[in-house]
XYZ file of C-alpha atoms in Angstrom:
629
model
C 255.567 197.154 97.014
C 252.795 197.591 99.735
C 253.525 201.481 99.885
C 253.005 201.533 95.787
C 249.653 199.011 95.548
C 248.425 201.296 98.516
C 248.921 204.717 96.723
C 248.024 202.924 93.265
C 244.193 202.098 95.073
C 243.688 202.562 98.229
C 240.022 200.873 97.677
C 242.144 197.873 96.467
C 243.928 197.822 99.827
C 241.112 197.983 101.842
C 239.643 195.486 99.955
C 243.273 193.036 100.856
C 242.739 193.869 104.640
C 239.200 193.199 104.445
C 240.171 189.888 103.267
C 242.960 188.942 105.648
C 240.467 190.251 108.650
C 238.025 187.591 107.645
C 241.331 184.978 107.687
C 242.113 186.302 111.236
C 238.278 186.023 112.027
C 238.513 182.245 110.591
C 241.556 181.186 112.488
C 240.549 182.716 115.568
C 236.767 180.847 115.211
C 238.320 177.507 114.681
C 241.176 178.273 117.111
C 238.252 178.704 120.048
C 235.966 175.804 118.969
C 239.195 173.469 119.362
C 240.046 174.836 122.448
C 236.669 174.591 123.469
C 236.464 170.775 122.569
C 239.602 169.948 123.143
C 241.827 171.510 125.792
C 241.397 170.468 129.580
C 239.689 172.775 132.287
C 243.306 172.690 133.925
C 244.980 174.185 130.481
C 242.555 176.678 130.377
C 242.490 177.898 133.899
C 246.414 177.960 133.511
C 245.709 180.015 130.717
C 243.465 182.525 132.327
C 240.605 181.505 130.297
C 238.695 179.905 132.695
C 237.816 179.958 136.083
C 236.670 177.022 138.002
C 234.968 176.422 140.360
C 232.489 179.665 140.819
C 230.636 181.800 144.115
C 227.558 182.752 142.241
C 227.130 186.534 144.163
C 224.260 188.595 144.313
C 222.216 189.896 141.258
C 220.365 193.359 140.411
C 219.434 195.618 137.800
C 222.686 198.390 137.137
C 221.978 201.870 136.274
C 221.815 201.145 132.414
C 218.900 198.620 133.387
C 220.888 196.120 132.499
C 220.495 192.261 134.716
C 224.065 191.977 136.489
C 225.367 188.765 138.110
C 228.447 189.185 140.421
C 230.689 185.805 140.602
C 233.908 185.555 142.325
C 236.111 182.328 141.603
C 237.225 180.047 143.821
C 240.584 178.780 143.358
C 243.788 179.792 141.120
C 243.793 183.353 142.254
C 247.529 184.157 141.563
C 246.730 182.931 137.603
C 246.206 186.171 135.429
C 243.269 185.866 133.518
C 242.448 187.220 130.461
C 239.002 188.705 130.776
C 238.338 192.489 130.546
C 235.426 194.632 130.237
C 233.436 194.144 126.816
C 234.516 190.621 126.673
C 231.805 187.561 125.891
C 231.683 184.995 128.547
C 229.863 181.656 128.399
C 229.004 179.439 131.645
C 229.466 175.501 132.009
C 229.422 172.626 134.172
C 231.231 169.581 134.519
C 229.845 165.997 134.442
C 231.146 162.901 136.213
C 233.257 162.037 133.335
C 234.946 165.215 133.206
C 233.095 166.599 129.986
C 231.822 170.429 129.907
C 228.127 171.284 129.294
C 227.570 174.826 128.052
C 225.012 177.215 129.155
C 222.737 178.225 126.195
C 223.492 182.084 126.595
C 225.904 184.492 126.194
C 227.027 187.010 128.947
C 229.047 189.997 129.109
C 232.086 190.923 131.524
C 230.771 194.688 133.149
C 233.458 195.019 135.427
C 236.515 192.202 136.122
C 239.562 192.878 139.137
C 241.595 190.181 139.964
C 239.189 187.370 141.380
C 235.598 188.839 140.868
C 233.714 189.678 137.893
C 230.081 192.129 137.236
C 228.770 190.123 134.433
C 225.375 191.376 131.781
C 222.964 188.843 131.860
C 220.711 188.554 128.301
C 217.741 188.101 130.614
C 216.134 186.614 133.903
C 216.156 182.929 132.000
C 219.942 183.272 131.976
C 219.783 183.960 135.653
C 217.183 180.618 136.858
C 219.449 178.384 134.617
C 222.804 179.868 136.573
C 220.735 179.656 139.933
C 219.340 175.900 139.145
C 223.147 174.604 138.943
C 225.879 173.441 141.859
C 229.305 173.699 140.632
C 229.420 176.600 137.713
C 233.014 177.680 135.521
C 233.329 180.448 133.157
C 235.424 180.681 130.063
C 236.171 183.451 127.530
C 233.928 183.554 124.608
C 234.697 184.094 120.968
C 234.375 188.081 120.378
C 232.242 188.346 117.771
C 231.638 191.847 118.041
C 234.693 193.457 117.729
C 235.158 191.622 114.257
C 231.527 192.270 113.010
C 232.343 195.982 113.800
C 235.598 196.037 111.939
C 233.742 194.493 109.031
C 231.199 197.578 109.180
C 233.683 199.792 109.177
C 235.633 198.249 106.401
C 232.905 197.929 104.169
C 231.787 201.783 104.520
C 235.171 203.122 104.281
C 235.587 201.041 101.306
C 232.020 202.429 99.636
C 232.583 205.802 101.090
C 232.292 208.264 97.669
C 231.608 211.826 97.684
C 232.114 212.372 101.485
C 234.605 213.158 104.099
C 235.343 209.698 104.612
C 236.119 209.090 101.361
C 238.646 212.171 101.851
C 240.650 210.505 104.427
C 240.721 207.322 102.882
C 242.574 208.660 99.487
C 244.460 210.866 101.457
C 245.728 208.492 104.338
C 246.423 205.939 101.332
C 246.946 208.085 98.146
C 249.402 210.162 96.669
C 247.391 213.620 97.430
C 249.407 216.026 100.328
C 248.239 216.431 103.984
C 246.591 220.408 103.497
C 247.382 222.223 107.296
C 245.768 225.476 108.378
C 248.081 228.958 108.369
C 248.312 230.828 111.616
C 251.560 231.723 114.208
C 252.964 228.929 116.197
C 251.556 228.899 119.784
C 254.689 228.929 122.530
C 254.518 226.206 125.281
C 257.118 227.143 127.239
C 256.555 224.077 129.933
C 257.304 221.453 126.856
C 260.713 220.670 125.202
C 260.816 221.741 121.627
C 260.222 218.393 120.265
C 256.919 218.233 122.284
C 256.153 222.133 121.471
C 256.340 221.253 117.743
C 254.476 218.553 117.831
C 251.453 220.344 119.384
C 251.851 222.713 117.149
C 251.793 220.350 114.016
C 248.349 218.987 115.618
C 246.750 222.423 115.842
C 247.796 223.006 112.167
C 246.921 219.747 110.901
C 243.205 220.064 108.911
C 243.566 216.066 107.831
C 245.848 214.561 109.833
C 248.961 214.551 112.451
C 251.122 212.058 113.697
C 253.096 212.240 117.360
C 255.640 209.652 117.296
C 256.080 209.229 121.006
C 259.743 206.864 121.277
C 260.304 205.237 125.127
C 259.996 207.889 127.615
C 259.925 210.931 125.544
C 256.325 212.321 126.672
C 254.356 211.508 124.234
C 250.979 210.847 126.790
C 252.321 214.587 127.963
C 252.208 215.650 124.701
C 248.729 214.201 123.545
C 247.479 215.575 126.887
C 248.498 219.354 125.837
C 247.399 218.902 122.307
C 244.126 217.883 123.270
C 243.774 220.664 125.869
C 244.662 223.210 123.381
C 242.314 221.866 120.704
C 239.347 222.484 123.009
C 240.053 225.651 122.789
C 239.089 225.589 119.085
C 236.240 222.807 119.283
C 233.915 222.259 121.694
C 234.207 218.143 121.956
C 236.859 215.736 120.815
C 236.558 212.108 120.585
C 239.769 210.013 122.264
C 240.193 206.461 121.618
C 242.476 203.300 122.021
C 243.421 199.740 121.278
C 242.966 198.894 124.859
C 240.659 200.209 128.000
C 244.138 200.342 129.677
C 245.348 203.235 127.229
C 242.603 204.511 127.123
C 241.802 204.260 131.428
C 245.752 206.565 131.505
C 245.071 209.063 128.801
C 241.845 210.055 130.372
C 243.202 210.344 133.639
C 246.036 212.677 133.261
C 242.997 214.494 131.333
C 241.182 214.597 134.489
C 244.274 216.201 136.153
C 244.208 218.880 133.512
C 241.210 219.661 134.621
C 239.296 218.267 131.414
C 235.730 217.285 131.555
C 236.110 213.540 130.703
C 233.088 211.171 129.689
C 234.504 207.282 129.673
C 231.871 204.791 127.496
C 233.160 201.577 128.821
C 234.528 200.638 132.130
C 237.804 201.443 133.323
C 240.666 198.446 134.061
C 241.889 199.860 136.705
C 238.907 200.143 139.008
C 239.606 203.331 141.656
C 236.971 206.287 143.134
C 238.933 208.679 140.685
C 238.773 206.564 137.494
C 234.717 205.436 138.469
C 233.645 209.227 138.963
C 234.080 209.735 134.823
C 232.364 206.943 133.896
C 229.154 206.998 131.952
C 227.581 204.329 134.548
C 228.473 206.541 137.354
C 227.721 210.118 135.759
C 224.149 208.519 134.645
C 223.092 207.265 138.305
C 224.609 210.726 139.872
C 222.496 213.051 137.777
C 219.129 213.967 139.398
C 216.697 212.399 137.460
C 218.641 209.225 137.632
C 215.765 208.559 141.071
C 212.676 208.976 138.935
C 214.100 206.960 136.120
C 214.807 204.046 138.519
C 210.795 204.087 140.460
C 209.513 203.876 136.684
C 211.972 201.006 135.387
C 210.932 199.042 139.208
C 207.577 199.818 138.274
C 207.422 198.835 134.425
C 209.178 195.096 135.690
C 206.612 194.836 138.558
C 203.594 195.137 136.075
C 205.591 192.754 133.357
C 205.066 190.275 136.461
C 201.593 190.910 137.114
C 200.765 190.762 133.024
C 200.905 186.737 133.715
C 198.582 186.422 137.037
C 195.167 186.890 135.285
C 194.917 190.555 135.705
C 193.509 192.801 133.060
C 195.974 192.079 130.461
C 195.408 195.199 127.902
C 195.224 197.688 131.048
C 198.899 196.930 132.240
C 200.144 196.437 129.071
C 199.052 200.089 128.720
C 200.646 201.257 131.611
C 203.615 199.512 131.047
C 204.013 201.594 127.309
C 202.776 204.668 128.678
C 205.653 204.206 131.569
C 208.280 203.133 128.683
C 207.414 206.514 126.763
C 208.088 208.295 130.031
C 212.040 206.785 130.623
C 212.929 206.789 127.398
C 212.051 210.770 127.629
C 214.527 210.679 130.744
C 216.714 208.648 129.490
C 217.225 210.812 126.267
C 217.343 214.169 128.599
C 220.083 212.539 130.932
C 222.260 211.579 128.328
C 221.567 215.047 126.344
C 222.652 216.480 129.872
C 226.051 214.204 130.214
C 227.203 214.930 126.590
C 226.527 218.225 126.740
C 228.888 218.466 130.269
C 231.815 216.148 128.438
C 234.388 217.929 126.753
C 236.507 214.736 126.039
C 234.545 211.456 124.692
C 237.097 208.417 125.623
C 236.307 204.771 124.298
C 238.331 202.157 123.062
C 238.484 201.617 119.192
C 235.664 199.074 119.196
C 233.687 200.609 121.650
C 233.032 204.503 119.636
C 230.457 201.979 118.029
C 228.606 202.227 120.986
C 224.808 203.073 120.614
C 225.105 206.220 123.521
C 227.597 207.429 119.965
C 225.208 206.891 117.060
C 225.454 209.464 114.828
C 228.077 211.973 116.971
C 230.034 213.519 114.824
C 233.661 214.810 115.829
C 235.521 218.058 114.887
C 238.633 215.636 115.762
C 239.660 212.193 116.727
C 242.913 211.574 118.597
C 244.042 208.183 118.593
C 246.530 206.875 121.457
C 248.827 203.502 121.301
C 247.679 203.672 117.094
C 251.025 201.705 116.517
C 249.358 198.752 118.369
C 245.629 198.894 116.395
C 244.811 197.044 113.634
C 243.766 199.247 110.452
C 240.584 198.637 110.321
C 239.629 198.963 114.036
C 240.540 202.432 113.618
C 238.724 203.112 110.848
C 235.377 202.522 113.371
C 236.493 205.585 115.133
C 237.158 207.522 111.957
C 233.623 207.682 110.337
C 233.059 210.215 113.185
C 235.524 212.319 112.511
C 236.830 215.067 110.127
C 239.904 214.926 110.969
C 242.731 212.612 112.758
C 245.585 212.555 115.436
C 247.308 209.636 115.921
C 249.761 209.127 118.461
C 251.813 205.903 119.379
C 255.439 204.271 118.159
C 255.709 201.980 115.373
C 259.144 200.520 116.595
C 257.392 199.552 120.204
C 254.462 196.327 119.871
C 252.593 195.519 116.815
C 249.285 194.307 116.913
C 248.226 191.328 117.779
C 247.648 189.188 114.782
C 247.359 185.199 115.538
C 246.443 183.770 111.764
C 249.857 182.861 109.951
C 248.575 183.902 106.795
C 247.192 187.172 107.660
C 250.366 188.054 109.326
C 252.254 187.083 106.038
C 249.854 188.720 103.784
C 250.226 192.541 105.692
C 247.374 192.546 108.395
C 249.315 193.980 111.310
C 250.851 196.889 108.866
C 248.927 199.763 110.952
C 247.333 202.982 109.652
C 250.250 204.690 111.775
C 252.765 202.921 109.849
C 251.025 203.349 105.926
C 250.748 206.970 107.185
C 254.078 207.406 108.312
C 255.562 206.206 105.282
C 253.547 207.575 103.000
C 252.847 211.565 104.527
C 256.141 211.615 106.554
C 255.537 215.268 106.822
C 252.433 214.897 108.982
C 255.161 213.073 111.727
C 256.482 214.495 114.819
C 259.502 212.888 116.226
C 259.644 213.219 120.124
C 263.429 213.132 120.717
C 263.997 214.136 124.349
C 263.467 211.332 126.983
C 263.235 211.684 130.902
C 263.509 207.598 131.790
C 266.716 206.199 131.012
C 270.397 206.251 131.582
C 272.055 207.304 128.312
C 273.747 204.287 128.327
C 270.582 201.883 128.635
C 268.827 203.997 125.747
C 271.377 204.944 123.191
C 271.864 201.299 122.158
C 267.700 201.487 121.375
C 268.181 205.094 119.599
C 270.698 204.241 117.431
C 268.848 200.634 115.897
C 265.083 202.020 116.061
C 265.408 205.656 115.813
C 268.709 206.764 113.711
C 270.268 208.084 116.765
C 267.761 210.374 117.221
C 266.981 210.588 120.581
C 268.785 212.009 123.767
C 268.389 211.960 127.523
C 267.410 214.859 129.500
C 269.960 216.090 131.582
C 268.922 214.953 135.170
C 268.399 211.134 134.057
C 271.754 211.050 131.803
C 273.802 209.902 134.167
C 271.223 208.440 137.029
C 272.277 204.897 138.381
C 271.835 203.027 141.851
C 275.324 202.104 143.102
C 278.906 203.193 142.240
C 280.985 202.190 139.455
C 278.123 199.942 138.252
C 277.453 199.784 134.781
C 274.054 200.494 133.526
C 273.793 197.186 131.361
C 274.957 193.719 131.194
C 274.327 190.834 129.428
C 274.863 187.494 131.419
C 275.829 184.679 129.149
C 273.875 181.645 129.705
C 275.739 179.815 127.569
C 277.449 175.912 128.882
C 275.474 177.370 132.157
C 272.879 174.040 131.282
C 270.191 176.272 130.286
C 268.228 174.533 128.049
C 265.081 175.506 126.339
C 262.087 173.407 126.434
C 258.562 173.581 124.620
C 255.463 173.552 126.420
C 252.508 174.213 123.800
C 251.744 176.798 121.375
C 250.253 179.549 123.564
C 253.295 179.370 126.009
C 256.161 178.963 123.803
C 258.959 178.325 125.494
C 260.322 177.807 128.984
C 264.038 177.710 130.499
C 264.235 176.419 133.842
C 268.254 176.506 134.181
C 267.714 180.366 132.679
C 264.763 181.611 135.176
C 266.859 180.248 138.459
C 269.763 181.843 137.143
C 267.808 185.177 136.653
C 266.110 185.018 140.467
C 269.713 184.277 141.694
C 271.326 187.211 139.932
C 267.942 189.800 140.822
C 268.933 188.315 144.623
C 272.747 189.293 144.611
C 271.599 192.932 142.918
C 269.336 193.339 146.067
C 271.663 192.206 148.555
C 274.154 195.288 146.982
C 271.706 197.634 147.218
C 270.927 196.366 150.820
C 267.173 196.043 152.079
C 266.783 199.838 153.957
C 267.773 201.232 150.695
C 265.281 199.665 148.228
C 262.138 200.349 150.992
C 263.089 203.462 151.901
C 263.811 204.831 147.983
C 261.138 202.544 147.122
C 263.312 200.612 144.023
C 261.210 198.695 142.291
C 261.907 195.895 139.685
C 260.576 194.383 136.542
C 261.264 190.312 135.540
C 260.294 190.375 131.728
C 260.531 187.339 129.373
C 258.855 187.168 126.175
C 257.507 184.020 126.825
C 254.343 182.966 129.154
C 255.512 179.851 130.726
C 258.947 181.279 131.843
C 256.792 184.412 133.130
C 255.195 181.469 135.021
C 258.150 179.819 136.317
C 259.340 182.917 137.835
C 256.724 184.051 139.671
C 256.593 180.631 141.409
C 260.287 180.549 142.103
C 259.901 184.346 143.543
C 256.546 183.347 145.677
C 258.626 180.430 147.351
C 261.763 182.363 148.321
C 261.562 183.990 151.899
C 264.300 186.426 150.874
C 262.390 188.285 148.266
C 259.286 188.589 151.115
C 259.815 192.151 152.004
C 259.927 193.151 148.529
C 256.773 191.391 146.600
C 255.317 194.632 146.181
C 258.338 196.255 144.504
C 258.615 192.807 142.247
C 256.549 192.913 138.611
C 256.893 189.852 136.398
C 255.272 189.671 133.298
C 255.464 189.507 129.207
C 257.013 192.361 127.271
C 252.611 192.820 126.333
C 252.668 192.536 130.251
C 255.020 195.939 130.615
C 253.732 198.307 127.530
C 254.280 201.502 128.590
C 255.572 200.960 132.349
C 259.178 201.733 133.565
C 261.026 200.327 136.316
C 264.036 201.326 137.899
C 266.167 197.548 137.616
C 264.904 195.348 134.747
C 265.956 191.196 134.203
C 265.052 189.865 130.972
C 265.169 186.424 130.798
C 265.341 185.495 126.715
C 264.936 181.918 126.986
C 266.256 180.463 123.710
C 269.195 178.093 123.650
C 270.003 175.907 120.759
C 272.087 175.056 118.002
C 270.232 176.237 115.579
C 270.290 179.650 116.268
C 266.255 179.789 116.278
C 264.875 182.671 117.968
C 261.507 182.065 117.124
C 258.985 185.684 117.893
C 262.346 187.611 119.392
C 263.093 187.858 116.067
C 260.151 190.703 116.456
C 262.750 193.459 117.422
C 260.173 195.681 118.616
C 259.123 193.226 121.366
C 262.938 193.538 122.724
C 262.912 197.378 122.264
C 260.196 197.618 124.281
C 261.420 194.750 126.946
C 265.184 196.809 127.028
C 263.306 200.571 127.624
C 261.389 199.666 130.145
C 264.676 200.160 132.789
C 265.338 203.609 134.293
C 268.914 202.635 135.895
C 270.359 199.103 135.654
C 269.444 196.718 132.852
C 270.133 192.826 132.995
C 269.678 190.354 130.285
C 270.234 186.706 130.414
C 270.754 184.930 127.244
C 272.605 182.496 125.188
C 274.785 184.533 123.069
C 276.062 181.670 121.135
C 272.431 181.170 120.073
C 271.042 185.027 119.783
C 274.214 186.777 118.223
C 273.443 184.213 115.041
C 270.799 186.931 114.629
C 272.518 190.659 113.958
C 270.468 192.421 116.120
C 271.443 190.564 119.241
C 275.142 190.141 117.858
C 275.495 194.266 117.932
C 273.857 194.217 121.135
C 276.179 192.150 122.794
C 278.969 193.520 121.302
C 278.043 197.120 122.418
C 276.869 195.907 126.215
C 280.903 194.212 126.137
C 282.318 197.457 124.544
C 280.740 199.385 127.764
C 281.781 197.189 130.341
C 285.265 196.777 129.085
């Protein structure tokens, strides 16, 4: 049905995800305003909303001119938080009776690491107000931005006539064939043939191309090559993301191509390597970047003197004549930087940036498109004539909180309409290099028809004798019972997570300590839900034994391990009931993901009387018993 109404009009489809954006953008809004009025501080710092209390740091003008406040918080520091760069922030204090008082402004988060944040003030009255108050906390803001951006976009792909636009739009979501470009195949004889093909079908590909990168097949690899090669044919491509995390890897292993990157937006992982392609950092290197500075000092010095009596139409000529003269540096610098850039990398949202106003793109190569929503990508797309996208369908979906927009088709991706509908624009890559055959044929089979296979030297790769790669520990009349603790954390299992830390503490002991720090094993904890992510780190932080390996430990969400690989994996599932309800693992791609993650020893934990009601889990148990039979 969806494939048909979208062929039938793609306008008319459009028009239906413009329409379940603006439910998402409704739910969200009232979501936020309760939260706001209703939740505790404590809930919120828990939820890595919040911080409070605040240091209030030093402040200054950054490179883009822009008035930055540094704060640092206080307590909580081993609660992730949820801000990132881009993200709206709003300040508050507390009164006696425990209510919150809001700041009348908005800032921005610049720069965030674990326990300090760069924020953009909206002006020096933002900055006396923070400076006239004792105890300060910060919470996330509703993102209005993003959504007024995917509303653009929306509404001028849907109005597009006559143009390239237009083009792409019927083409992505009509009937008409993807038209490719005749010349030889180029050999890459340092990529499988998979990968070599793929390239290929990118460098032929005058609309659009699709690499469909399964777990640890090379598909960043891949992307890396096909960009590289396009550059030969164009002289600038545009490379975006969902997240600045994607976006912060696909630019690096650029870098180490030896690719002339230019990042809009800060990195999220904050290192000398990642900083030195940054627009920030590029801008305040280049050597005009010192004269620019003296006149922007100079131009806020006379703004102060306009109010002390002194001739007031004098300055106030100065001060234009000095704005002409940055703005003329300003404009040469950036001319300077874009020209340099061979690679422009953004997320999504930010390719709406002003420093991009009215670029235009030969081609656009999008990376994790499997976890964008349509019409995010779409912002990217209006500067562009033609697309790459690159991702997995069968890994995570995007995140869509509204009920009814999930129902009515808002997380069914452009990667997804465009698979089904052009499946000759798709490149399968079907050799992996992270997983014991074992731990990934279970995954190839359900997701991928069987499709994949394991390069040679990880086939067999394990970490003791006669172990078997996967297991599935039966929770079940173990006492493990499932609790609910709110709607953001789902679910928690108390009985489960002890049992998991127990069993994670007899694998260690095997492999015996010298072993693990010397071969540097590392391990991943995964549960799908928050508070049991919770639980376990605070059951790992109080146990002496696992001291000497915190730094080899990771425990997070399945979101928490997108696109990371360890070499043992635990995943606690949590559920245990009569009932058989799973709840969200009934999202198979969330467990795909969780299960790929391992390189050499997989363990789940899980109440089989309750998951194998569901046939996904039931074949999954049945072929982990088969192997260890």
């Amino acid at each position: 049905m969806k494939e048909n109404s979208t062929i039938s009009s793609p306008v008319l489809y459009l028009q239906k995800q413009y329409e379940l954006l603006q439910k998402e953008y409704d739910y969200e809004k009232k979501q936020f305003e309760q939260q706001t009025e209703l939740m505790g501080i404590g809930r919120k710092i828990k939820r890595g909303m919040c911080w409070y209390p605040l240091n209030i740091g030093r402040n200054y003008y950054n490179a883009l001119n822009q008035l930055v406040v540094e704060v640092e918080r206080r307590e909580d520091k081993d609660i992730e938080h949820q801000f990132e760069y881009g993200r709206p922030v709003c300040f508050f204090t507390q009164d006696a009776s425990g209510k919150l008082n809001y700041l009348h402004f908005i800032a921005t988060v610049s720069y965030v690491d674990e326990d300090r944040m760069v924020l953009v003030l909206p002006g020096v009255d933002a900055l006396l107000a923070l400076q006239n108050k004792e105890v300060l906390g910060i919470q996330l803001y509703f993102d209005e931005t993003s959504y007024r951006t995917m509303f653009e976009a929306l509404k001028q792909v849907i109005a597009a006539k006559n143009n390239r636009l237009a083009e792409l739009r019927d083409l992505f979501h009509g009937s008409r064939q993807a038209s490719v470009y005749s010349f030889q195949p180029v050999r890459f004889p340092w990529l499988n043939a998979a990968q070599d093909e793929a390239v290929n079908k990118v460098l032929h590909a005058k609309d659009v191309a699709i690499v469909h990168g399964p777990p640890g097949t090379g598909k960043t690899t891949t992307l890396v090559e096909a960009v590289y090669e396009t550059l030969h044919r164009e002289n600038q491509v545009l490379v975006c993301a969902q997240s600045n995390m994607a976006v912060d890897w696909i630019s690096e292993k650029l870098v180490d191509r030896g690719v002339s990157v230019l990042r809009i937006g800060n990195p999220s992982r904050v290192n000398d390597k990642m900083l030195s392609f940054t627009y920030e950092r590029r801008f305040e290197s280049h050597p005009d970047y010192p004269q620019l500075w003296s006149i922007r000092k100079a131009i806020r010095e006379l703004y102060a003197r306009v109010g002390k009596g002194t001739d007031r139409e004098t300055v106030r000529l100065k001060i234009n004549s000095l704005k002409d003269r940055a703005t003329e540096l300003e404009i040469r610098i950036n001319e300077a930087l874009f020209a340099d850039a061979r690679v422009i990398a953004c997320t999504l949202v930010g390719s709406a940036n002003r420093l991009l106003v009215g670029q235009k793109f030969g081609t656009l190569f999008i990376d994790e498109a499997a976890q964008a929503l349509e019409a995010a990508c779409w912002i990217a797309i209006r500067k562009a004539d033609r697309v790459i996208l690159a991702g997995d369908h069968c890994q995570l979906p995007p995140t869509v909180k509204s009920p009814e927009a999930l129902r009515g088709g808002l997380g069914n991706t452009l990667m997804q309409a465009i698979v089904s509908n052009k499946p000759d624009t798709v490149s399968l890559l079907k050799l992996q290099y992270r997983m014991n055959e074992e731990i990934m044929r279970f995954s190839s089979d359900w997701f991928y028809h069987g499709q994949l296979r394991s390069a040679p030297e990880v086939k067999y790769r394990g970490i003791l004798d006669f172990d078997t790669p996967i297991e599935w520990i039966n929770t079940e009349g173990m006492d493990c019972n499932e609790e609910f603790v709110g709607e953001n954390y789902g679910r928690i299992n108390k009985q489960e997570a002890e049992l998991s830390v127990q069993t994670l503490k007899e694998y260690l002991q095997k492999i015996g300590r010298e072993r693990i720090l010397e071969e540097r094993i590392d391990v991943g904890l995964i549960s799908p839900y928050k508070a049991q992510v919770q639980y376990l780190r605070q059951l790992i932080k109080k146990d002496t034994f696992f001291k000497p390996y915190r730094s080899a430990i990771t425990i997070n969400t399945v979101d928490g391990f997108q696109g990371q690989e360890r070499d043992v994996i635990l995943i606690s599932l949590v559920r245990a009931n009569e009932e058989g309800q799973i709840g969200f693992l009934n999202d198979l791609r969330r467990m795909n993901v969780a299960m790929t993650r391992a390189r050499m020893k997989l363990i789940i934990l899980g109440d089989v009387s309750t998951l194998t009601q569901h046939p996904f889990y039931r074949k999954l148990y049945e072929y982990i018993e088969e192997l260890n039979e």
